[in-house]
């Protein structure tokens, strides 16, 4: 690592209880040049396997990266760069969101205004608009904001929720799809979500659950142990941080995502080198590579009010 690399990292306390007392789960795996390429690491489809140190809070059991890249560098990484791999799955994502919204709407008091925090290419907002919602969203990546404008005609605010200057109690639904674990300060983000929600409004958080059976079974090889995931919630930690920011959990369940078969195999190649490459060829040959298949690796959907 270069001499300046240490300046890029910061020590952080537990994101749930605030304690600074931890044990090491996985030590850091230092690769030269890691921080020179922040924009490449921090993109929506970022799939660089975890190299930073994962720790567990001795007080509450929450797992998080510590030390981790400075928050300002994380955000800088997200704002730059293009992400064509991620948007290649826009149609499959829309389909997943369309189905998920049907279930969410059955619990919502009204179909009104929805805010999607970290909307990436806007697939969720496009699905929501098709179902009659009035939409708003933010996304730090400028390229994805433009993509959402060109592809869906959506106005997405470049930046984070804190760049939106939103009025208090102005939304019926706020959603965070695979976003909270990427943010440098989840508690601050949830507090802001609470402020902009109308009384009785709903919050939806989708996150990879490190306490799920599949995560425990895969251990160090779990697909969501990534450099871009700064925090690792399980159901207990998620319920606690939601309660402490003013929410009550109504439902928590596995969230099956639809993705194209070829994309799943492509992502699997990072873990198992030969077999997925072989099947990609087979499925391409028989014309099945664009088949939408449901897959679940511990993604959990929480609905709270
Ligand atoms: Zn803690």
Coordinates of C-alpha atoms and ligand atoms in Angstrom, one line a residue:
X1 CA 0.0 0.0 0.0
X2 CA 1.2 3.5 -0.7
X3 CA 2.2 5.8 2.1
X4 CA -1.0 7.8 1.9
X5 CA -3.3 4.8 2.0
X6 CA -3.8 4.9 5.8
X7 CA -5.2 8.4 5.5
X8 CA -8.1 6.9 3.5
X9 CA -9.3 4.8 6.4
X10 CA -11.2 5.8 9.5
X11 CA -12.1 3.9 12.7
X12 CA -15.8 3.8 13.4
X13 CA -17.9 2.8 16.4
X14 CA -20.7 0.2 16.3
X15 CA -23.5 1.5 14.0
X16 CA -26.2 0.1 16.2
X17 CA -25.3 0.7 19.8
X18 CA -22.4 3.1 19.4
X19 CA -19.9 1.1 21.5
X20 CA -16.3 0.9 20.6
X21 CA -15.5 -2.6 21.8
X22 CA -15.2 -5.3 19.2
X23 CA -13.6 -8.6 18.2
X24 CA -12.3 -9.4 14.8
X25 CA -14.4 -11.7 12.6
X26 CA -12.3 -11.6 9.4
X27 CA -9.0 -9.7 9.4
X28 CA -8.2 -7.3 6.5
X29 CA -6.8 -8.8 3.3
X30 CA -4.6 -5.9 2.0
X31 CA -4.1 -5.7 -1.7
X32 CA -1.9 -3.1 -3.2
X33 CA -3.8 -0.4 -5.1
X34 CA -7.1 -1.1 -3.4
X35 CA -7.9 2.5 -2.5
X36 CA -6.6 4.0 -5.8
X37 CA -9.7 2.5 -7.4
X38 CA -12.5 3.7 -5.2
X39 CA -14.9 4.6 -8.0
X40 CA -14.5 1.1 -9.5
X41 CA -15.3 -0.5 -6.1
X42 CA -18.2 1.7 -5.1
X43 CA -20.7 1.3 -7.8
X44 CA -24.2 -0.2 -7.7
X45 CA -23.1 -3.6 -9.1
X46 CA -19.8 -3.4 -7.0
X47 CA -18.9 -7.0 -6.4
X48 CA -15.4 -6.8 -5.1
X49 CA -15.0 -9.4 -2.4
X50 CA -14.6 -8.1 1.1
X51 CA -11.0 -7.1 1.8
X52 CA -11.5 -4.8 4.8
X53 CA -11.7 -6.0 8.4
X54 CA -15.0 -7.3 9.6
X55 CA -15.6 -6.9 13.3
X56 CA -18.4 -7.9 15.8
X57 CA -19.5 -5.5 18.5
X58 CA -18.9 -7.1 21.9
X59 CA -21.8 -5.2 23.4
X60 CA -24.7 -5.9 20.9
X61 CA -23.3 -8.4 18.5
X62 CA -23.6 -6.2 15.4
X63 CA -21.1 -6.9 12.6
X64 CA -19.5 -4.0 10.6
X65 CA -16.4 -2.9 8.7
X66 CA -13.8 -1.3 11.0
X67 CA -11.6 0.5 10.1
X68 CA -13.3 1.4 6.8
X69 CA -12.8 3.8 3.9
X70 CA -13.6 7.4 4.9
X71 CA -17.2 8.3 4.3
X72 CA -16.2 11.2 2.0
X73 CA -14.2 8.7 -0.2
X74 CA -17.1 6.2 -0.3
X75 CA -19.5 8.9 -1.6
X76 CA -16.9 10.2 -4.0
X77 CA -16.6 6.6 -5.4
X78 CA -20.3 6.3 -5.8
X79 CA -20.8 9.6 -7.6
X80 CA -18.3 8.9 -10.4
X81 CA -18.2 6.1 -12.9
X82 CA -20.5 4.2 -15.2
X83 CA -22.4 1.1 -14.4
X84 CA -23.6 -0.7 -17.6
X85 CA -23.5 -4.1 -15.9
X86 CA -26.1 -3.0 -13.3
X87 CA -28.5 -1.4 -15.8
X88 CA -28.4 -4.5 -18.0
X89 CA -30.7 -6.1 -15.4
X90 CA -33.2 -3.2 -15.4
X91 CA -36.1 -5.3 -16.9
X92 CA -35.7 -8.1 -14.4
X93 CA -35.5 -5.7 -11.5
X94 CA -38.6 -3.9 -12.6
X95 CA -40.5 -7.2 -12.6
X96 CA -39.3 -8.0 -9.1
X97 CA -40.3 -4.5 -7.9
X98 CA -43.7 -4.6 -9.5
X99 CA -44.6 -7.8 -7.6
X100 CA -43.1 -6.6 -4.3
X101 CA -45.1 -3.4 -4.5
X102 CA -48.4 -5.3 -4.8
X103 CA -47.6 -6.9 -1.4
X104 CA -46.5 -3.6 0.1
X105 CA -49.6 -1.7 -1.1
X106 CA -51.8 -4.2 0.7
X107 CA -50.3 -2.8 3.9
X108 CA -50.1 0.9 2.9
X109 CA -52.8 3.3 4.0
X110 CA -52.8 5.1 0.7
X111 CA -51.2 5.1 -2.7
X112 CA -49.7 8.5 -2.9
X113 CA -46.1 9.8 -2.9
X114 CA -43.1 7.4 -2.8
X115 CA -39.5 8.3 -2.2
X116 CA -36.8 5.8 -3.3
X117 CA -33.5 6.4 -1.6
X118 CA -30.5 5.3 -3.7
X119 CA -32.6 4.5 -6.7
X120 CA -29.7 3.4 -9.0
X121 CA -31.2 3.4 -12.6
X122 CA -34.7 4.1 -11.4
X123 CA -36.2 0.6 -12.0
X124 CA -38.2 0.7 -8.8
X125 CA -39.6 4.2 -9.4
X126 CA -40.6 3.1 -13.0
X127 CA -42.5 0.1 -11.5
X128 CA -44.1 2.4 -8.9
X129 CA -45.2 4.9 -11.5
X130 CA -46.8 2.1 -13.5
X131 CA -48.8 1.2 -10.4
X132 CA -50.0 4.8 -9.9
X133 CA -47.5 6.2 -7.4
X134 CA -46.1 9.8 -7.7
X135 CA -42.4 9.3 -7.5
X136 CA -39.2 11.0 -6.2
X137 CA -35.7 9.6 -5.7
X138 CA -32.1 10.3 -5.2
X139 CA -28.9 8.6 -6.5
X140 CA -25.3 9.6 -5.8
X141 CA -24.1 8.2 -9.2
X142 CA -24.5 10.9 -11.8
X143 CA -24.3 8.5 -14.7
X144 CA -27.2 6.4 -13.3
X145 CA -29.3 9.6 -12.7
X146 CA -28.9 10.5 -16.4
X147 CA -29.7 6.9 -17.3
X148 CA -33.0 7.0 -15.3
X149 CA -33.9 10.3 -17.1
X150 CA -33.1 8.9 -20.6
X151 CA -34.6 5.5 -20.1
X152 CA -37.7 6.2 -18.0
X153 CA -38.1 10.0 -18.2
X154 CA -37.6 10.1 -14.4
X155 CA -36.3 13.1 -12.5
X156 CA -33.8 11.7 -10.0
X157 CA -31.9 14.1 -7.7
X158 CA -28.1 13.5 -7.9
X159 CA -26.8 12.9 -4.4
X160 CA -28.0 11.5 -1.1
X161 CA -31.3 12.0 0.8
X162 CA -29.6 14.9 2.5
X163 CA -29.2 16.8 -0.8
X164 CA -33.0 16.7 -1.4
X165 CA -34.2 19.3 1.1
X166 CA -37.5 17.5 1.6
X167 CA -40.5 18.8 3.5
X168 CA -41.4 17.1 6.8
X169 CA -44.2 14.4 6.5
X170 CA -44.4 14.6 2.8
X171 CA -44.3 10.9 1.7
X172 CA -46.6 7.9 2.1
X173 CA -43.9 5.4 1.4
X174 CA -40.0 5.5 1.7
X175 CA -38.0 2.7 0.2
X176 CA -34.3 1.6 0.6
X177 CA -33.6 -1.3 -1.8
X178 CA -30.1 -2.7 -1.0
X179 CA -29.0 0.7 0.2
X180 CA -28.7 0.9 4.0
X181 CA -25.7 -1.4 4.2
X182 CA -23.8 0.9 1.8
X183 CA -24.4 4.1 3.7
X184 CA -21.7 5.4 6.0
X185 CA -24.3 6.3 8.7
X186 CA -27.5 4.2 8.6
X187 CA -28.9 5.7 11.7
X188 CA -28.8 9.2 10.3
X189 CA -30.4 8.0 7.0
X190 CA -33.3 6.3 8.9
X191 CA -33.9 9.3 11.1
X192 CA -34.3 11.5 7.9
X193 CA -36.6 8.8 6.4
X194 CA -38.7 9.1 9.6
X195 CA -38.9 12.9 9.3
X196 CA -40.2 12.9 5.7
X197 CA -42.7 10.1 6.2
X198 CA -46.4 11.1 6.9
X199 CA -47.9 9.7 10.1
X200 CA -48.9 6.1 9.4
X201 CA -46.6 6.0 6.3
X202 CA -44.5 2.9 5.5
X203 CA -40.8 2.3 5.3
X204 CA -39.4 -0.6 3.3
X205 CA -35.8 -1.8 3.8
X206 CA -34.3 -4.6 1.7
X207 CA -30.9 -5.8 3.0
X208 CA -28.7 -8.9 2.9
X209 CA -29.2 -10.7 6.2
X210 CA -26.0 -12.0 7.7
X211 CA -28.1 -14.1 10.2
X212 CA -29.9 -15.9 7.4
X213 CA -29.4 -19.6 7.0
X214 CA -27.7 -19.2 3.7
X215 CA -25.3 -16.6 5.0
X216 CA -24.4 -18.8 8.0
X217 CA -23.9 -21.8 5.8
X218 CA -21.6 -20.0 3.3
X219 CA -19.5 -18.2 6.0
X220 CA -16.6 -16.4 4.4
X221 CA -17.9 -17.3 1.0
X222 CA -21.3 -15.6 1.4
X223 CA -21.9 -13.6 -1.8
X224 CA -22.8 -10.4 0.1
X225 CA -19.5 -10.1 2.0
X226 CA -18.4 -7.2 -0.2
X227 CA -16.2 -4.2 0.1
X228 CA -19.2 -2.0 -0.7
X229 CA -21.2 -3.3 2.3
X230 CA -20.1 -1.4 5.3
X231 CA -22.7 -2.8 7.7
X232 CA -24.0 -6.4 8.2
X233 CA -27.5 -6.4 9.7
X234 CA -29.3 -9.5 11.0
X235 CA -33.0 -9.4 12.1
X236 CA -32.2 -8.4 15.6
X237 CA -29.9 -5.5 14.7
X238 CA -32.3 -4.3 12.0
X239 CA -35.3 -4.3 14.5
X240 CA -33.2 -2.4 17.1
X241 CA -32.0 0.4 14.8
X242 CA -35.5 0.8 13.3
X243 CA -37.1 1.0 16.8
X244 CA -34.5 3.5 17.9
X245 CA -35.2 5.7 14.9
X246 CA -38.9 5.7 15.4
X247 CA -40.2 2.7 13.5
X248 CA -42.2 -0.4 14.4
X249 CA -41.5 -3.6 12.3
X250 CA -44.7 -4.9 10.8
X251 CA -43.2 -7.7 8.7
X252 CA -39.8 -9.3 7.9
X253 CA -39.5 -11.9 5.2
X254 CA -37.1 -13.3 2.6
X255 CA -37.1 -11.3 -0.6
X256 CA -36.7 -13.3 -3.8
X257 CA -35.2 -11.4 -6.6
X258 CA -35.5 -12.2 -10.3
X259 CA -32.4 -11.9 -12.4
X260 CA -31.3 -13.2 -15.8
X261 CA -29.7 -16.6 -15.6
X262 CA -26.6 -15.5 -17.4
X263 CA -26.1 -12.6 -15.0
X264 CA -26.4 -14.9 -11.9
X265 CA -23.8 -17.2 -13.5
X266 CA -21.6 -14.2 -14.4
X267 CA -21.7 -13.0 -10.7
X268 CA -21.0 -16.6 -9.5
X269 CA -17.8 -16.8 -11.5
X270 CA -16.1 -14.7 -8.9
X271 CA -16.7 -17.5 -6.4
X272 CA -16.5 -20.7 -8.4
X273 CA -14.3 -20.2 -11.4
X274 CA -15.0 -23.0 -13.9
X275 CA -18.5 -24.4 -13.5
X276 CA -20.5 -21.1 -14.1
X277 CA -18.5 -20.3 -17.2
X278 CA -19.4 -23.8 -18.6
X279 CA -23.1 -23.4 -17.8
X280 CA -23.1 -19.8 -19.3
X281 CA -22.0 -21.4 -22.6
X282 CA -24.6 -24.2 -22.3
X283 CA -27.5 -21.9 -21.6
X284 CA -26.4 -19.4 -24.3
X285 CA -26.4 -22.3 -26.8
X286 CA -29.9 -23.5 -25.9
X287 CA -31.2 -19.9 -25.8
X288 CA -32.0 -19.7 -22.1
X289 CA -29.4 -17.1 -21.0
X290 CA -32.0 -14.3 -20.7
X291 CA -34.5 -16.5 -18.7
X292 CA -35.6 -14.7 -15.5
X293 CA -35.0 -16.9 -12.6
X294 CA -35.7 -16.2 -8.9
X295 CA -32.8 -16.4 -6.6
X296 CA -32.3 -15.9 -2.9
X297 CA -29.0 -15.5 -1.0
X298 CA -30.3 -14.0 2.3
X299 CA -32.0 -10.8 1.0
X300 CA -34.6 -9.8 3.6
X301 CA -37.4 -7.3 3.2
X302 CA -38.6 -5.4 6.2
X303 CA -41.8 -3.4 6.2
X304 CA -42.1 -0.9 9.1
X305 CA -44.2 2.0 10.1
Ligands
LIG1 ZN1 -23.0 -2.6 19.3

